[in-house]
């Protein structure tokens, strides 16, 4: 269900199976299926809401500082911290254009989700948005120079790229200047133009 396999275990007993036992098994299977569908729906609804919040910050879709702060709290970000926008175009060609078959899209999302999990384990204080051809992240920056942050990004993403690359990944990354959350819409626009391939072994 939604990429996860769920099993219903039935233990065989040394007794004659009656019709009511089959009915109990059917009911258990139906209940499990219903709960699985419900959990997937709730998970997707939460993910959709988070995506909307990230979009609001990336595009400046908020009325005032108070609303921005509410969005920041949902993403566990802060108005008092400094951030940069990091855009990783991780595929190219047909896959990056969004013109994918169902299987290609499934593989794309599986790979992208794996990358996000790996990044989040190293950058816990970040928010991300998955697009059809890139991952955009809002990352907290505590470094004193642009080069220090750039080196940090390279050191972080290169091993993730190498661990997940099956021949179709690319490591084209754009990094914005440093700013506060209120600066994110302006900063986000610069990352696409700044994308460059990071050298790797």
PDB file of C-alpha atoms in Angstrom:
ATOM      1  CA  UNK A   1       0.000   0.000   0.000  1.00  0.00           C
ATOM      2  CA  UNK A   2       1.629   3.258  -1.170  1.00  0.00           C
ATOM      3  CA  UNK A   3       4.958   1.490  -1.600  1.00  0.00           C
ATOM      4  CA  UNK A   4       4.697  -0.526   1.621  1.00  0.00           C
ATOM      5  CA  UNK A   5       3.762  -4.215   1.772  1.00  0.00           C
ATOM      6  CA  UNK A   6       1.299  -5.189   4.502  1.00  0.00           C
ATOM      7  CA  UNK A   7       0.690  -8.777   5.567  1.00  0.00           C
ATOM      8  CA  UNK A   8      -2.179 -10.409   7.434  1.00  0.00           C
ATOM      9  CA  UNK A   9      -0.854 -13.406   9.401  1.00  0.00           C
ATOM     10  CA  UNK A  10      -3.254 -16.303   9.969  1.00  0.00           C
ATOM     11  CA  UNK A  11      -2.192 -19.096  12.324  1.00  0.00           C
ATOM     12  CA  UNK A  12      -3.400 -22.584  11.502  1.00  0.00           C
ATOM     13  CA  UNK A  13      -5.023 -24.487  14.399  1.00  0.00           C
ATOM     14  CA  UNK A  14      -5.619 -28.212  14.783  1.00  0.00           C
ATOM     15  CA  UNK A  15      -9.376 -27.800  14.510  1.00  0.00           C
ATOM     16  CA  UNK A  16     -11.951 -27.972  11.756  1.00  0.00           C
ATOM     17  CA  UNK A  17     -12.386 -24.635   9.975  1.00  0.00           C
ATOM     18  CA  UNK A  18     -15.993 -23.540   9.961  1.00  0.00           C
ATOM     19  CA  UNK A  19     -17.721 -20.985   7.751  1.00  0.00           C
ATOM     20  CA  UNK A  20     -17.676 -18.412  10.544  1.00  0.00           C
ATOM     21  CA  UNK A  21     -13.880 -18.640  10.590  1.00  0.00           C
ATOM     22  CA  UNK A  22     -13.712 -17.674   6.910  1.00  0.00           C
ATOM     23  CA  UNK A  23     -15.999 -14.745   7.626  1.00  0.00           C
ATOM     24  CA  UNK A  24     -13.705 -13.610  10.443  1.00  0.00           C
ATOM     25  CA  UNK A  25     -10.713 -13.785   8.101  1.00  0.00           C
ATOM     26  CA  UNK A  26     -12.576 -11.751   5.468  1.00  0.00           C
ATOM     27  CA  UNK A  27     -13.541  -9.140   8.045  1.00  0.00           C
ATOM     28  CA  UNK A  28      -9.962  -8.899   9.311  1.00  0.00           C
ATOM     29  CA  UNK A  29      -8.624  -8.472   5.771  1.00  0.00           C
ATOM     30  CA  UNK A  30     -11.237  -5.804   4.970  1.00  0.00           C
ATOM     31  CA  UNK A  31     -10.472  -3.919   8.187  1.00  0.00           C
ATOM     32  CA  UNK A  32      -6.736  -4.010   7.494  1.00  0.00           C
ATOM     33  CA  UNK A  33      -7.269  -2.774   3.940  1.00  0.00           C
ATOM     34  CA  UNK A  34      -9.548   0.044   5.101  1.00  0.00           C
ATOM     35  CA  UNK A  35      -7.074   1.172   7.776  1.00  0.00           C
ATOM     36  CA  UNK A  36      -4.234   1.089   5.252  1.00  0.00           C
ATOM     37  CA  UNK A  37      -6.179   3.210   2.772  1.00  0.00           C
ATOM     38  CA  UNK A  38      -7.088   5.652   5.543  1.00  0.00           C
ATOM     39  CA  UNK A  39      -3.466   5.987   6.682  1.00  0.00           C
ATOM     40  CA  UNK A  40      -2.284   6.573   3.107  1.00  0.00           C
ATOM     41  CA  UNK A  41      -4.967   9.240   2.599  1.00  0.00           C
ATOM     42  CA  UNK A  42      -4.010  11.008   5.831  1.00  0.00           C
ATOM     43  CA  UNK A  43      -0.325  10.850   4.930  1.00  0.00           C
ATOM     44  CA  UNK A  44      -0.946  12.315   1.472  1.00  0.00           C
ATOM     45  CA  UNK A  45      -3.169  15.040   2.903  1.00  0.00           C
ATOM     46  CA  UNK A  46      -0.445  16.020   5.367  1.00  0.00           C
ATOM     47  CA  UNK A  47       2.188  15.965   2.617  1.00  0.00           C
ATOM     48  CA  UNK A  48      -0.019  18.137   0.396  1.00  0.00           C
ATOM     49  CA  UNK A  49      -0.494  20.646   3.215  1.00  0.00           C
ATOM     50  CA  UNK A  50       3.255  20.808   3.880  1.00  0.00           C
ATOM     51  CA  UNK A  51       3.891  21.332   0.154  1.00  0.00           C
ATOM     52  CA  UNK A  52       1.417  24.228   0.158  1.00  0.00           C
ATOM     53  CA  UNK A  53       3.172  25.824   3.135  1.00  0.00           C
ATOM     54  CA  UNK A  54       6.588  25.515   1.476  1.00  0.00           C
ATOM     55  CA  UNK A  55       5.127  26.996  -1.726  1.00  0.00           C
ATOM     56  CA  UNK A  56       3.759  29.942   0.247  1.00  0.00           C
ATOM     57  CA  UNK A  57       7.201  30.710   1.666  1.00  0.00           C
ATOM     58  CA  UNK A  58       9.018  30.163  -1.650  1.00  0.00           C
ATOM     59  CA  UNK A  59       6.586  32.421  -3.521  1.00  0.00           C
ATOM     60  CA  UNK A  60       5.838  34.967  -0.794  1.00  0.00           C
ATOM     61  CA  UNK A  61       2.160  33.984  -0.580  1.00  0.00           C
ATOM     62  CA  UNK A  62       1.443  35.366   2.878  1.00  0.00           C
ATOM     63  CA  UNK A  63      -0.239  38.562   4.010  1.00  0.00           C
ATOM     64  CA  UNK A  64       2.067  39.650   6.806  1.00  0.00           C
ATOM     65  CA  UNK A  65       4.880  38.638   9.138  1.00  0.00           C
ATOM     66  CA  UNK A  66       2.457  36.913  11.483  1.00  0.00           C
ATOM     67  CA  UNK A  67       1.250  34.585   8.730  1.00  0.00           C
ATOM     68  CA  UNK A  68       4.846  33.945   7.651  1.00  0.00           C
ATOM     69  CA  UNK A  69       5.692  33.030  11.236  1.00  0.00           C
ATOM     70  CA  UNK A  70       2.754  30.592  11.359  1.00  0.00           C
ATOM     71  CA  UNK A  71       4.024  28.914   8.190  1.00  0.00           C
ATOM     72  CA  UNK A  72       7.548  28.820   9.599  1.00  0.00           C
ATOM     73  CA  UNK A  73       6.365  27.119  12.791  1.00  0.00           C
ATOM     74  CA  UNK A  74       4.640  24.397  10.761  1.00  0.00           C
ATOM     75  CA  UNK A  75       7.952  23.686   9.009  1.00  0.00           C
ATOM     76  CA  UNK A  76       9.955  24.105  12.246  1.00  0.00           C
ATOM     77  CA  UNK A  77      11.786  27.105  10.820  1.00  0.00           C
ATOM     78  CA  UNK A  78      12.380  30.453  12.510  1.00  0.00           C
ATOM     79  CA  UNK A  79      12.164  34.116  11.553  1.00  0.00           C
ATOM     80  CA  UNK A  80      15.320  34.725  13.599  1.00  0.00           C
ATOM     81  CA  UNK A  81      17.551  32.328  11.638  1.00  0.00           C
ATOM     82  CA  UNK A  82      19.447  32.737   8.391  1.00  0.00           C
ATOM     83  CA  UNK A  83      18.633  30.491   5.434  1.00  0.00           C
ATOM     84  CA  UNK A  84      19.631  29.706   1.882  1.00  0.00           C
ATOM     85  CA  UNK A  85      17.671  28.097  -0.922  1.00  0.00           C
ATOM     86  CA  UNK A  86      19.374  25.069  -2.452  1.00  0.00           C
ATOM     87  CA  UNK A  87      18.037  23.645  -5.723  1.00  0.00           C
ATOM     88  CA  UNK A  88      19.217  20.223  -6.866  1.00  0.00           C
ATOM     89  CA  UNK A  89      18.311  19.243 -10.415  1.00  0.00           C
ATOM     90  CA  UNK A  90      18.919  15.522  -9.966  1.00  0.00           C
ATOM     91  CA  UNK A  91      17.719  14.211 -13.337  1.00  0.00           C
ATOM     92  CA  UNK A  92      18.078  15.406 -16.895  1.00  0.00           C
ATOM     93  CA  UNK A  93      16.596  14.732 -20.316  1.00  0.00           C
ATOM     94  CA  UNK A  94      13.160  13.122 -20.632  1.00  0.00           C
ATOM     95  CA  UNK A  95      12.841  12.326 -16.925  1.00  0.00           C
ATOM     96  CA  UNK A  96      13.660  15.907 -15.930  1.00  0.00           C
ATOM     97  CA  UNK A  97      11.138  17.328 -18.401  1.00  0.00           C
ATOM     98  CA  UNK A  98       8.302  15.569 -16.607  1.00  0.00           C
ATOM     99  CA  UNK A  99       7.394  13.563 -19.740  1.00  0.00           C
ATOM    100  CA  UNK A 100       7.611  10.232 -17.959  1.00  0.00           C
ATOM    101  CA  UNK A 101       5.786   6.947 -18.237  1.00  0.00           C
ATOM    102  CA  UNK A 102       3.989   5.654 -15.150  1.00  0.00           C
ATOM    103  CA  UNK A 103       6.911   3.355 -14.299  1.00  0.00           C
ATOM    104  CA  UNK A 104       9.456   6.130 -14.889  1.00  0.00           C
ATOM    105  CA  UNK A 105       7.489   8.428 -12.601  1.00  0.00           C
ATOM    106  CA  UNK A 106       7.282   5.713  -9.934  1.00  0.00           C
ATOM    107  CA  UNK A 107      11.059   5.206 -10.134  1.00  0.00           C
ATOM    108  CA  UNK A 108      11.605   8.980 -10.065  1.00  0.00           C
ATOM    109  CA  UNK A 109       9.542   9.425  -6.902  1.00  0.00           C
ATOM    110  CA  UNK A 110      11.163   6.422  -5.205  1.00  0.00           C
ATOM    111  CA  UNK A 111      14.643   7.777  -5.927  1.00  0.00           C
ATOM    112  CA  UNK A 112      13.682  11.327  -4.950  1.00  0.00           C
ATOM    113  CA  UNK A 113      12.151  10.158  -1.679  1.00  0.00           C
ATOM    114  CA  UNK A 114      15.353   8.253  -0.909  1.00  0.00           C
ATOM    115  CA  UNK A 115      17.406  11.379  -1.556  1.00  0.00           C
ATOM    116  CA  UNK A 116      15.134  13.454   0.691  1.00  0.00           C
ATOM    117  CA  UNK A 117      15.416  10.962   3.556  1.00  0.00           C
ATOM    118  CA  UNK A 118      19.207  10.974   3.236  1.00  0.00           C
ATOM    119  CA  UNK A 119      19.365  14.780   3.129  1.00  0.00           C
ATOM    120  CA  UNK A 120      16.988  15.190   6.075  1.00  0.00           C
ATOM    121  CA  UNK A 121      19.129  12.904   8.226  1.00  0.00           C
ATOM    122  CA  UNK A 122      22.034  15.331   7.742  1.00  0.00           C
ATOM    123  CA  UNK A 123      20.094  18.599   7.439  1.00  0.00           C
ATOM    124  CA  UNK A 124      17.341  18.204  10.057  1.00  0.00           C
ATOM    125  CA  UNK A 125      16.573  21.931   9.990  1.00  0.00           C
ATOM    126  CA  UNK A 126      15.314  22.205   6.436  1.00  0.00           C
ATOM    127  CA  UNK A 127      12.108  22.334   4.435  1.00  0.00           C
ATOM    128  CA  UNK A 128      11.832  20.865   0.963  1.00  0.00           C
ATOM    129  CA  UNK A 129       9.606  20.775  -2.091  1.00  0.00           C
ATOM    130  CA  UNK A 130       9.746  18.116  -4.790  1.00  0.00           C
ATOM    131  CA  UNK A 131       9.128  19.405  -8.307  1.00  0.00           C
ATOM    132  CA  UNK A 132       8.955  17.499 -11.591  1.00  0.00           C
ATOM    133  CA  UNK A 133      12.638  18.057 -12.353  1.00  0.00           C
ATOM    134  CA  UNK A 134      14.296  19.184  -9.124  1.00  0.00           C
ATOM    135  CA  UNK A 135      14.332  19.284  -5.354  1.00  0.00           C
ATOM    136  CA  UNK A 136      14.236  22.710  -3.712  1.00  0.00           C
ATOM    137  CA  UNK A 137      15.335  23.018  -0.097  1.00  0.00           C
ATOM    138  CA  UNK A 138      15.292  25.829   2.438  1.00  0.00           C
ATOM    139  CA  UNK A 139      18.365  25.160   4.575  1.00  0.00           C
ATOM    140  CA  UNK A 140      19.478  26.893   7.764  1.00  0.00           C
ATOM    141  CA  UNK A 141      22.889  28.561   7.342  1.00  0.00           C
ATOM    142  CA  UNK A 142      25.153  29.159  10.330  1.00  0.00           C
ATOM    143  CA  UNK A 143      28.317  29.650   8.300  1.00  0.00           C
ATOM    144  CA  UNK A 144      30.246  32.909   8.169  1.00  0.00           C
ATOM    145  CA  UNK A 145      31.150  32.863   4.460  1.00  0.00           C
ATOM    146  CA  UNK A 146      29.504  31.877   1.177  1.00  0.00           C
ATOM    147  CA  UNK A 147      32.358  29.494   0.362  1.00  0.00           C
ATOM    148  CA  UNK A 148      32.027  27.678   3.687  1.00  0.00           C
ATOM    149  CA  UNK A 149      28.358  26.980   3.010  1.00  0.00           C
ATOM    150  CA  UNK A 150      29.056  25.954  -0.591  1.00  0.00           C
ATOM    151  CA  UNK A 151      31.745  23.522   0.575  1.00  0.00           C
ATOM    152  CA  UNK A 152      29.328  22.153   3.168  1.00  0.00           C
ATOM    153  CA  UNK A 153      26.652  21.569   0.525  1.00  0.00           C
ATOM    154  CA  UNK A 154      29.114  19.764  -1.727  1.00  0.00           C
ATOM    155  CA  UNK A 155      30.410  17.603   1.124  1.00  0.00           C
ATOM    156  CA  UNK A 156      26.823  16.724   2.038  1.00  0.00           C
ATOM    157  CA  UNK A 157      25.345  16.024  -1.389  1.00  0.00           C
ATOM    158  CA  UNK A 158      28.261  14.227  -3.067  1.00  0.00           C
ATOM    159  CA  UNK A 159      28.112  11.052  -0.927  1.00  0.00           C
ATOM    160  CA  UNK A 160      24.299  11.037  -1.141  1.00  0.00           C
ATOM    161  CA  UNK A 161      24.552  11.297  -4.921  1.00  0.00           C
ATOM    162  CA  UNK A 162      27.145   8.524  -5.088  1.00  0.00           C
ATOM    163  CA  UNK A 163      25.108   6.202  -2.849  1.00  0.00           C
ATOM    164  CA  UNK A 164      21.915   6.633  -4.892  1.00  0.00           C
ATOM    165  CA  UNK A 165      23.281   6.997  -8.412  1.00  0.00           C
ATOM    166  CA  UNK A 166      22.392   4.118 -10.720  1.00  0.00           C
ATOM    167  CA  UNK A 167      23.644   5.889 -13.809  1.00  0.00           C
ATOM    168  CA  UNK A 168      20.799   8.347 -14.343  1.00  0.00           C
ATOM    169  CA  UNK A 169      21.387  10.899 -11.576  1.00  0.00           C
ATOM    170  CA  UNK A 170      23.109  14.243 -12.063  1.00  0.00           C
ATOM    171  CA  UNK A 171      24.466  16.617  -9.443  1.00  0.00           C
ATOM    172  CA  UNK A 172      23.490  20.078 -10.702  1.00  0.00           C
ATOM    173  CA  UNK A 173      23.044  22.396  -7.743  1.00  0.00           C
ATOM    174  CA  UNK A 174      22.133  26.057  -7.359  1.00  0.00           C
ATOM    175  CA  UNK A 175      22.747  27.908  -4.091  1.00  0.00           C
ATOM    176  CA  UNK A 176      21.218  31.271  -3.204  1.00  0.00           C
ATOM    177  CA  UNK A 177      22.682  34.045  -1.112  1.00  0.00           C
ATOM    178  CA  UNK A 178      22.008  34.072   2.616  1.00  0.00           C
ATOM    179  CA  UNK A 179      18.878  35.737   3.937  1.00  0.00           C
ATOM    180  CA  UNK A 180      15.951  35.575   6.308  1.00  0.00           C
ATOM    181  CA  UNK A 181      12.715  33.726   5.604  1.00  0.00           C
ATOM    182  CA  UNK A 182      11.130  36.927   4.327  1.00  0.00           C
ATOM    183  CA  UNK A 183      13.870  37.051   1.650  1.00  0.00           C
ATOM    184  CA  UNK A 184      13.212  33.512   0.402  1.00  0.00           C
ATOM    185  CA  UNK A 185      11.029  34.459  -2.633  1.00  0.00           C
ATOM    186  CA  UNK A 186      13.812  36.682  -3.972  1.00  0.00           C
ATOM    187  CA  UNK A 187      16.533  34.150  -3.139  1.00  0.00           C
ATOM    188  CA  UNK A 188      14.669  31.216  -4.693  1.00  0.00           C
ATOM    189  CA  UNK A 189      14.598  32.891  -8.117  1.00  0.00           C
ATOM    190  CA  UNK A 190      18.408  32.940  -8.282  1.00  0.00           C
ATOM    191  CA  UNK A 191      19.045  29.238  -7.687  1.00  0.00           C
ATOM    192  CA  UNK A 192      17.918  27.975 -11.106  1.00  0.00           C
ATOM    193  CA  UNK A 193      20.228  30.391 -12.923  1.00  0.00           C
ATOM    194  CA  UNK A 194      23.083  29.450 -10.594  1.00  0.00           C
ATOM    195  CA  UNK A 195      22.802  25.700 -11.092  1.00  0.00           C
ATOM    196  CA  UNK A 196      26.159  24.120 -11.812  1.00  0.00           C
ATOM    197  CA  UNK A 197      27.357  20.544 -11.938  1.00  0.00           C
ATOM    198  CA  UNK A 198      29.310  19.601  -8.825  1.00  0.00           C
ATOM    199  CA  UNK A 199      32.382  17.567  -9.690  1.00  0.00           C
ATOM    200  CA  UNK A 200      32.474  14.079  -8.264  1.00  0.00           C
ATOM    201  CA  UNK A 201      34.615  10.965  -8.508  1.00  0.00           C
TER     202      UNK A 201
END
